[in-house]
Amino acid sequence: MLKMQWVLFDCFNTLIDDFDASGSIDGLETIAHLPVAAGLFPSVSKFRSAYTAARAVNWWQRESEVHFEVRLREVFIRQGRASAASAERLVSEMLDVFEQTYPASLRLTPGVETMLQAWSAEAKLAVVSNFFMPEWPQKMLEHHGLGDYFEFVIDSAALGSKKPEPEIYLTALKRVAVDPAEVLFVGDDYQRDVVAPRIHGMQARHVCRHGVRPGIEPSPEDNAIKHWDDFRP
């Protein structure tokens, strides 16, 4: 393998875990009770199921990242459970609670700081992340003490393009300005963080969360990263 000039990391469930006890990454764990309290859904499970179903049929739009507030608003209105005005009030409340509670629900992945220290001595590091609120990957990296390791952070909500769409990878490659073969992409989502980066000429390593995050299958890669202690320059 060529010496890597850059390592591009996914953020969530790679550097920072955000899945809940069930393995879900819907971001609703600390706010799903609010639509129930407002009388729009009979239970938390019913609301989360409606949100998941909306994501599956992609009510909001095709391609590009859609902000959290748009997703929530669409669920309430399209389910016929709220007027536009009441939906706006509830969405505003949910976002306020999310901002207050979500950061504390996150956890650094084991060994991540030691791994980043080792790699930062050998290559430049950056983050390319999908997330439904702009600038939040950067905020959460800083909140958890990792922000200084990275030259830049590209997030899907700010860019308006999400992995595995080409634009987000091409934007990252433009920022690093080196041969893609000298860029290593590292992340937990096999299609977005391994298959797609390779299409664009980058090297890639899969972070396998099997046995850590519920519902995740073993990696198809023989050299998958199972713990950061095994990932060194």
PDB file of N, CA, C and O in Angstrom, residues 42-83:
ATOM      1  N   PRO A  42     -49.746   7.310  20.082  1.00  0.00           N
ATOM      2  CA  PRO A  42     -50.110   6.606  21.313  1.00  0.00           C
ATOM      3  C   PRO A  42     -48.920   6.088  22.120  1.00  0.00           C
ATOM      4  O   PRO A  42     -49.057   5.808  23.303  1.00  0.00           O
ATOM      5  N   SER A  43     -47.762   5.949  21.458  1.00  0.00           N
ATOM      6  CA  SER A  43     -46.596   5.421  22.162  1.00  0.00           C
ATOM      7  C   SER A  43     -45.323   5.849  21.447  1.00  0.00           C
ATOM      8  O   SER A  43     -45.350   6.245  20.268  1.00  0.00           O
ATOM      9  N   VAL A  44     -44.224   5.758  22.160  1.00  0.00           N
ATOM     10  CA  VAL A  44     -42.925   6.060  21.569  1.00  0.00           C
ATOM     11  C   VAL A  44     -42.640   5.128  20.402  1.00  0.00           C
ATOM     12  O   VAL A  44     -42.139   5.546  19.358  1.00  0.00           O
ATOM     13  N   SER A  45     -42.960   3.850  20.570  1.00  0.00           N
ATOM     14  CA  SER A  45     -42.676   2.887  19.502  1.00  0.00           C
ATOM     15  C   SER A  45     -43.462   3.208  18.236  1.00  0.00           C
ATOM     16  O   SER A  45     -42.955   3.059  17.123  1.00  0.00           O
ATOM     17  N   LYS A  46     -44.712   3.685  18.388  1.00  0.00           N
ATOM     18  CA  LYS A  46     -45.513   4.043  17.223  1.00  0.00           C
ATOM     19  C   LYS A  46     -44.904   5.242  16.498  1.00  0.00           C
ATOM     20  O   LYS A  46     -44.870   5.285  15.258  1.00  0.00           O
ATOM     21  N   PHE A  47     -44.434   6.217  17.252  1.00  0.00           N
ATOM     22  CA  PHE A  47     -43.815   7.374  16.617  1.00  0.00           C
ATOM     23  C   PHE A  47     -42.534   6.973  15.900  1.00  0.00           C
ATOM     24  O   PHE A  47     -42.306   7.352  14.743  1.00  0.00           O
ATOM     25  N   ARG A  48     -41.685   6.199  16.564  1.00  0.00           N
ATOM     26  CA  ARG A  48     -40.420   5.823  15.936  1.00  0.00           C
ATOM     27  C   ARG A  48     -40.672   4.963  14.699  1.00  0.00           C
ATOM     28  O   ARG A  48     -39.943   5.066  13.703  1.00  0.00           O
ATOM     29  N   SER A  49     -41.693   4.134  14.743  1.00  0.00           N
ATOM     30  CA  SER A  49     -42.036   3.331  13.563  1.00  0.00           C
ATOM     31  C   SER A  49     -42.488   4.211  12.407  1.00  0.00           C
ATOM     32  O   SER A  49     -42.130   3.970  11.242  1.00  0.00           O
ATOM     33  N   ALA A  50     -43.276   5.255  12.707  1.00  0.00           N
ATOM     34  CA  ALA A  50     -43.732   6.173  11.663  1.00  0.00           C
ATOM     35  C   ALA A  50     -42.556   6.925  11.051  1.00  0.00           C
ATOM     36  O   ALA A  50     -42.499   7.125   9.833  1.00  0.00           O
ATOM     37  N   TYR A  51     -41.617   7.317  11.886  1.00  0.00           N
ATOM     38  CA  TYR A  51     -40.432   8.022  11.396  1.00  0.00           C
ATOM     39  C   TYR A  51     -39.594   7.102  10.514  1.00  0.00           C
ATOM     40  O   TYR A  51     -39.135   7.504   9.438  1.00  0.00           O
ATOM     41  N   THR A  52     -39.403   5.870  10.953  1.00  0.00           N
ATOM     42  CA  THR A  52     -38.635   4.902  10.172  1.00  0.00           C
ATOM     43  C   THR A  52     -39.309   4.620   8.833  1.00  0.00           C
ATOM     44  O   THR A  52     -38.649   4.540   7.792  1.00  0.00           O
ATOM     45  N   ALA A  53     -40.637   4.497   8.850  1.00  0.00           N
ATOM     46  CA  ALA A  53     -41.370   4.251   7.608  1.00  0.00           C
ATOM     47  C   ALA A  53     -41.243   5.429   6.657  1.00  0.00           C
ATOM     48  O   ALA A  53     -41.106   5.254   5.436  1.00  0.00           O
ATOM     49  N   ALA A  54     -41.255   6.641   7.200  1.00  0.00           N
ATOM     50  CA  ALA A  54     -41.100   7.827   6.360  1.00  0.00           C
ATOM     51  C   ALA A  54     -39.726   7.858   5.701  1.00  0.00           C
ATOM     52  O   ALA A  54     -39.591   8.214   4.529  1.00  0.00           O
ATOM     53  N   ARG A  55     -38.709   7.475   6.435  1.00  0.00           N
ATOM     54  CA  ARG A  55     -37.365   7.416   5.858  1.00  0.00           C
ATOM     55  C   ARG A  55     -37.316   6.375   4.745  1.00  0.00           C
ATOM     56  O   ARG A  55     -36.656   6.575   3.725  1.00  0.00           O
ATOM     57  N   ALA A  56     -37.992   5.263   4.938  1.00  0.00           N
ATOM     58  CA  ALA A  56     -37.942   4.175   3.956  1.00  0.00           C
ATOM     59  C   ALA A  56     -38.548   4.594   2.622  1.00  0.00           C
ATOM     60  O   ALA A  56     -38.037   4.233   1.558  1.00  0.00           O
ATOM     61  N   VAL A  57     -39.636   5.362   2.664  1.00  0.00           N
ATOM     62  CA  VAL A  57     -40.267   5.796   1.414  1.00  0.00           C
ATOM     63  C   VAL A  57     -39.772   7.161   0.972  1.00  0.00           C
ATOM     64  O   VAL A  57     -40.129   7.642  -0.097  1.00  0.00           O
ATOM     65  N   ASN A  58     -38.943   7.773   1.810  1.00  0.00           N
ATOM     66  CA  ASN A  58     -38.289   9.047   1.478  1.00  0.00           C
ATOM     67  C   ASN A  58     -39.308  10.122   1.116  1.00  0.00           C
ATOM     68  O   ASN A  58     -39.277  10.713   0.040  1.00  0.00           O
ATOM     69  N   TRP A  59     -40.201  10.387   2.052  1.00  0.00           N
ATOM     70  CA  TRP A  59     -41.209  11.411   1.840  1.00  0.00           C
ATOM     71  C   TRP A  59     -40.617  12.762   1.455  1.00  0.00           C
ATOM     72  O   TRP A  59     -41.160  13.476   0.643  1.00  0.00           O
ATOM     73  N   TRP A  60     -39.507  13.097   2.098  1.00  0.00           N
ATOM     74  CA  TRP A  60     -39.025  14.471   2.014  1.00  0.00           C
ATOM     75  C   TRP A  60     -38.448  14.834   0.658  1.00  0.00           C
ATOM     76  O   TRP A  60     -38.721  15.881   0.103  1.00  0.00           O
ATOM     77  N   GLN A  61     -37.617  14.014   0.093  1.00  0.00           N
ATOM     78  CA  GLN A  61     -37.111  14.274  -1.242  1.00  0.00           C
ATOM     79  C   GLN A  61     -36.129  13.169  -1.614  1.00  0.00           C
ATOM     80  O   GLN A  61     -35.697  12.411  -0.756  1.00  0.00           O
ATOM     81  N   ARG A  62     -35.782  13.120  -2.866  1.00  0.00           N
ATOM     82  CA  ARG A  62     -34.814  12.120  -3.313  1.00  0.00           C
ATOM     83  C   ARG A  62     -33.433  12.741  -3.334  1.00  0.00           C
ATOM     84  O   ARG A  62     -33.244  13.879  -3.749  1.00  0.00           O
ATOM     85  N   GLU A  63     -32.476  11.987  -2.877  1.00  0.00           N
ATOM     86  CA  GLU A  63     -31.077  12.396  -2.841  1.00  0.00           C
ATOM     87  C   GLU A  63     -30.858  13.607  -1.932  1.00  0.00           C
ATOM     88  O   GLU A  63     -31.799  14.217  -1.432  1.00  0.00           O
ATOM     89  N   SER A  64     -29.649  13.913  -1.686  1.00  0.00           N
ATOM     90  CA  SER A  64     -29.185  14.999  -0.827  1.00  0.00           C
ATOM     91  C   SER A  64     -29.742  14.903   0.591  1.00  0.00           C
ATOM     92  O   SER A  64     -30.806  14.351   0.827  1.00  0.00           O
ATOM     93  N   GLU A  65     -28.976  15.433   1.518  1.00  0.00           N
ATOM     94  CA  GLU A  65     -29.333  15.322   2.921  1.00  0.00           C
ATOM     95  C   GLU A  65     -30.511  16.221   3.265  1.00  0.00           C
ATOM     96  O   GLU A  65     -30.631  17.330   2.753  1.00  0.00           O
ATOM     97  N   VAL A  66     -31.374  15.733   4.119  1.00  0.00           N
ATOM     98  CA  VAL A  66     -32.547  16.478   4.549  1.00  0.00           C
ATOM     99  C   VAL A  66     -32.444  16.731   6.048  1.00  0.00           C
ATOM    100  O   VAL A  66     -32.217  15.804   6.831  1.00  0.00           O
ATOM    101  N   HIS A  67     -32.594  17.969   6.450  1.00  0.00           N
ATOM    102  CA  HIS A  67     -32.387  18.344   7.837  1.00  0.00           C
ATOM    103  C   HIS A  67     -33.433  17.710   8.751  1.00  0.00           C
ATOM    104  O   HIS A  67     -34.560  17.436   8.353  1.00  0.00           O
ATOM    105  N   PHE A  68     -33.037  17.532   9.992  1.00  0.00           N
ATOM    106  CA  PHE A  68     -33.862  16.849  10.986  1.00  0.00           C
ATOM    107  C   PHE A  68     -35.229  17.519  11.121  1.00  0.00           C
ATOM    108  O   PHE A  68     -36.259  16.848  11.191  1.00  0.00           O
ATOM    109  N   GLU A  69     -35.253  18.838  11.162  1.00  0.00           N
ATOM    110  CA  GLU A  69     -36.519  19.541  11.357  1.00  0.00           C
ATOM    111  C   GLU A  69     -37.492  19.262  10.217  1.00  0.00           C
ATOM    112  O   GLU A  69     -38.708  19.135  10.443  1.00  0.00           O
ATOM    113  N   VAL A  70     -36.980  19.122   8.997  1.00  0.00           N
ATOM    114  CA  VAL A  70     -37.840  18.823   7.848  1.00  0.00           C
ATOM    115  C   VAL A  70     -38.401  17.417   7.989  1.00  0.00           C
ATOM    116  O   VAL A  70     -39.597  17.177   7.752  1.00  0.00           O
ATOM    117  N   ARG A  71     -37.574  16.492   8.390  1.00  0.00           N
ATOM    118  CA  ARG A  71     -38.025  15.111   8.569  1.00  0.00           C
ATOM    119  C   ARG A  71     -39.146  15.029   9.598  1.00  0.00           C
ATOM    120  O   ARG A  71     -40.183  14.396   9.360  1.00  0.00           O
ATOM    121  N   LEU A  72     -38.924  15.655  10.752  1.00  0.00           N
ATOM    122  CA  LEU A  72     -39.927  15.605  11.811  1.00  0.00           C
ATOM    123  C   LEU A  72     -41.231  16.266  11.372  1.00  0.00           C
ATOM    124  O   LEU A  72     -42.320  15.715  11.567  1.00  0.00           O
ATOM    125  N   ARG A  73     -41.138  17.436  10.765  1.00  0.00           N
ATOM    126  CA  ARG A  73     -42.327  18.162  10.331  1.00  0.00           C
ATOM    127  C   ARG A  73     -43.145  17.339   9.339  1.00  0.00           C
ATOM    128  O   ARG A  73     -44.373  17.267   9.422  1.00  0.00           O
ATOM    129  N   GLU A  74     -42.452  16.703   8.416  1.00  0.00           N
ATOM    130  CA  GLU A  74     -43.146  15.913   7.403  1.00  0.00           C
ATOM    131  C   GLU A  74     -43.875  14.725   8.019  1.00  0.00           C
ATOM    132  O   GLU A  74     -44.977  14.367   7.593  1.00  0.00           O
ATOM    133  N   VAL A  75     -43.264  14.097   9.016  1.00  0.00           N
ATOM    134  CA  VAL A  75     -43.919  12.967   9.673  1.00  0.00           C
ATOM    135  C   VAL A  75     -45.222  13.421  10.317  1.00  0.00           C
ATOM    136  O   VAL A  75     -46.273  12.784  10.151  1.00  0.00           O
ATOM    137  N   PHE A  76     -45.189  14.535  11.027  1.00  0.00           N
ATOM    138  CA  PHE A  76     -46.382  15.000  11.726  1.00  0.00           C
ATOM    139  C   PHE A  76     -47.476  15.422  10.748  1.00  0.00           C
ATOM    140  O   PHE A  76     -48.648  15.088  10.922  1.00  0.00           O
ATOM    141  N   ILE A  77     -47.121  16.162   9.720  1.00  0.00           N
ATOM    142  CA  ILE A  77     -48.118  16.685   8.794  1.00  0.00           C
ATOM    143  C   ILE A  77     -48.663  15.596   7.886  1.00  0.00           C
ATOM    144  O   ILE A  77     -49.880  15.470   7.689  1.00  0.00           O
ATOM    145  N   ARG A  78     -47.789  14.773   7.341  1.00  0.00           N
ATOM    146  CA  ARG A  78     -48.246  13.753   6.386  1.00  0.00           C
ATOM    147  C   ARG A  78     -49.023  12.637   7.065  1.00  0.00           C
ATOM    148  O   ARG A  78     -49.828  11.969   6.429  1.00  0.00           O
ATOM    149  N   GLN A  79     -48.780  12.436   8.346  1.00  0.00           N
ATOM    150  CA  GLN A  79     -49.580  11.466   9.086  1.00  0.00           C
ATOM    151  C   GLN A  79     -50.969  12.032   9.400  1.00  0.00           C
ATOM    152  O   GLN A  79     -51.821  11.318   9.921  1.00  0.00           O
ATOM    153  N   GLY A  80     -51.171  13.333   9.115  1.00  0.00           N
ATOM    154  CA  GLY A  80     -52.451  13.948   9.396  1.00  0.00           C
ATOM    155  C   GLY A  80     -52.717  14.136  10.869  1.00  0.00           C
ATOM    156  O   GLY A  80     -53.866  14.225  11.310  1.00  0.00           O
ATOM    157  N   ARG A  81     -51.649  14.219  11.632  1.00  0.00           N
ATOM    158  CA  ARG A  81     -51.796  14.270  13.081  1.00  0.00           C
ATOM    159  C   ARG A  81     -51.624  15.678  13.651  1.00  0.00           C
ATOM    160  O   ARG A  81     -51.777  15.883  14.852  1.00  0.00           O
ATOM    161  N   ALA A  82     -51.231  16.647  12.819  1.00  0.00           N
ATOM    162  CA  ALA A  82     -50.976  17.980  13.348  1.00  0.00           C
ATOM    163  C   ALA A  82     -51.170  19.023  12.254  1.00  0.00           C
ATOM    164  O   ALA A  82     -50.889  18.761  11.078  1.00  0.00           O
ATOM    165  N   SER A  83     -51.627  20.179  12.639  1.00  0.00           N
ATOM    166  CA  SER A  83     -51.669  21.303  11.717  1.00  0.00           C
ATOM    167  C   SER A  83     -50.252  21.802  11.498  1.00  0.00           C
ATOM    168  O   SER A  83     -49.330  21.455  12.244  1.00  0.00           O
TER     169      SER A  83
END
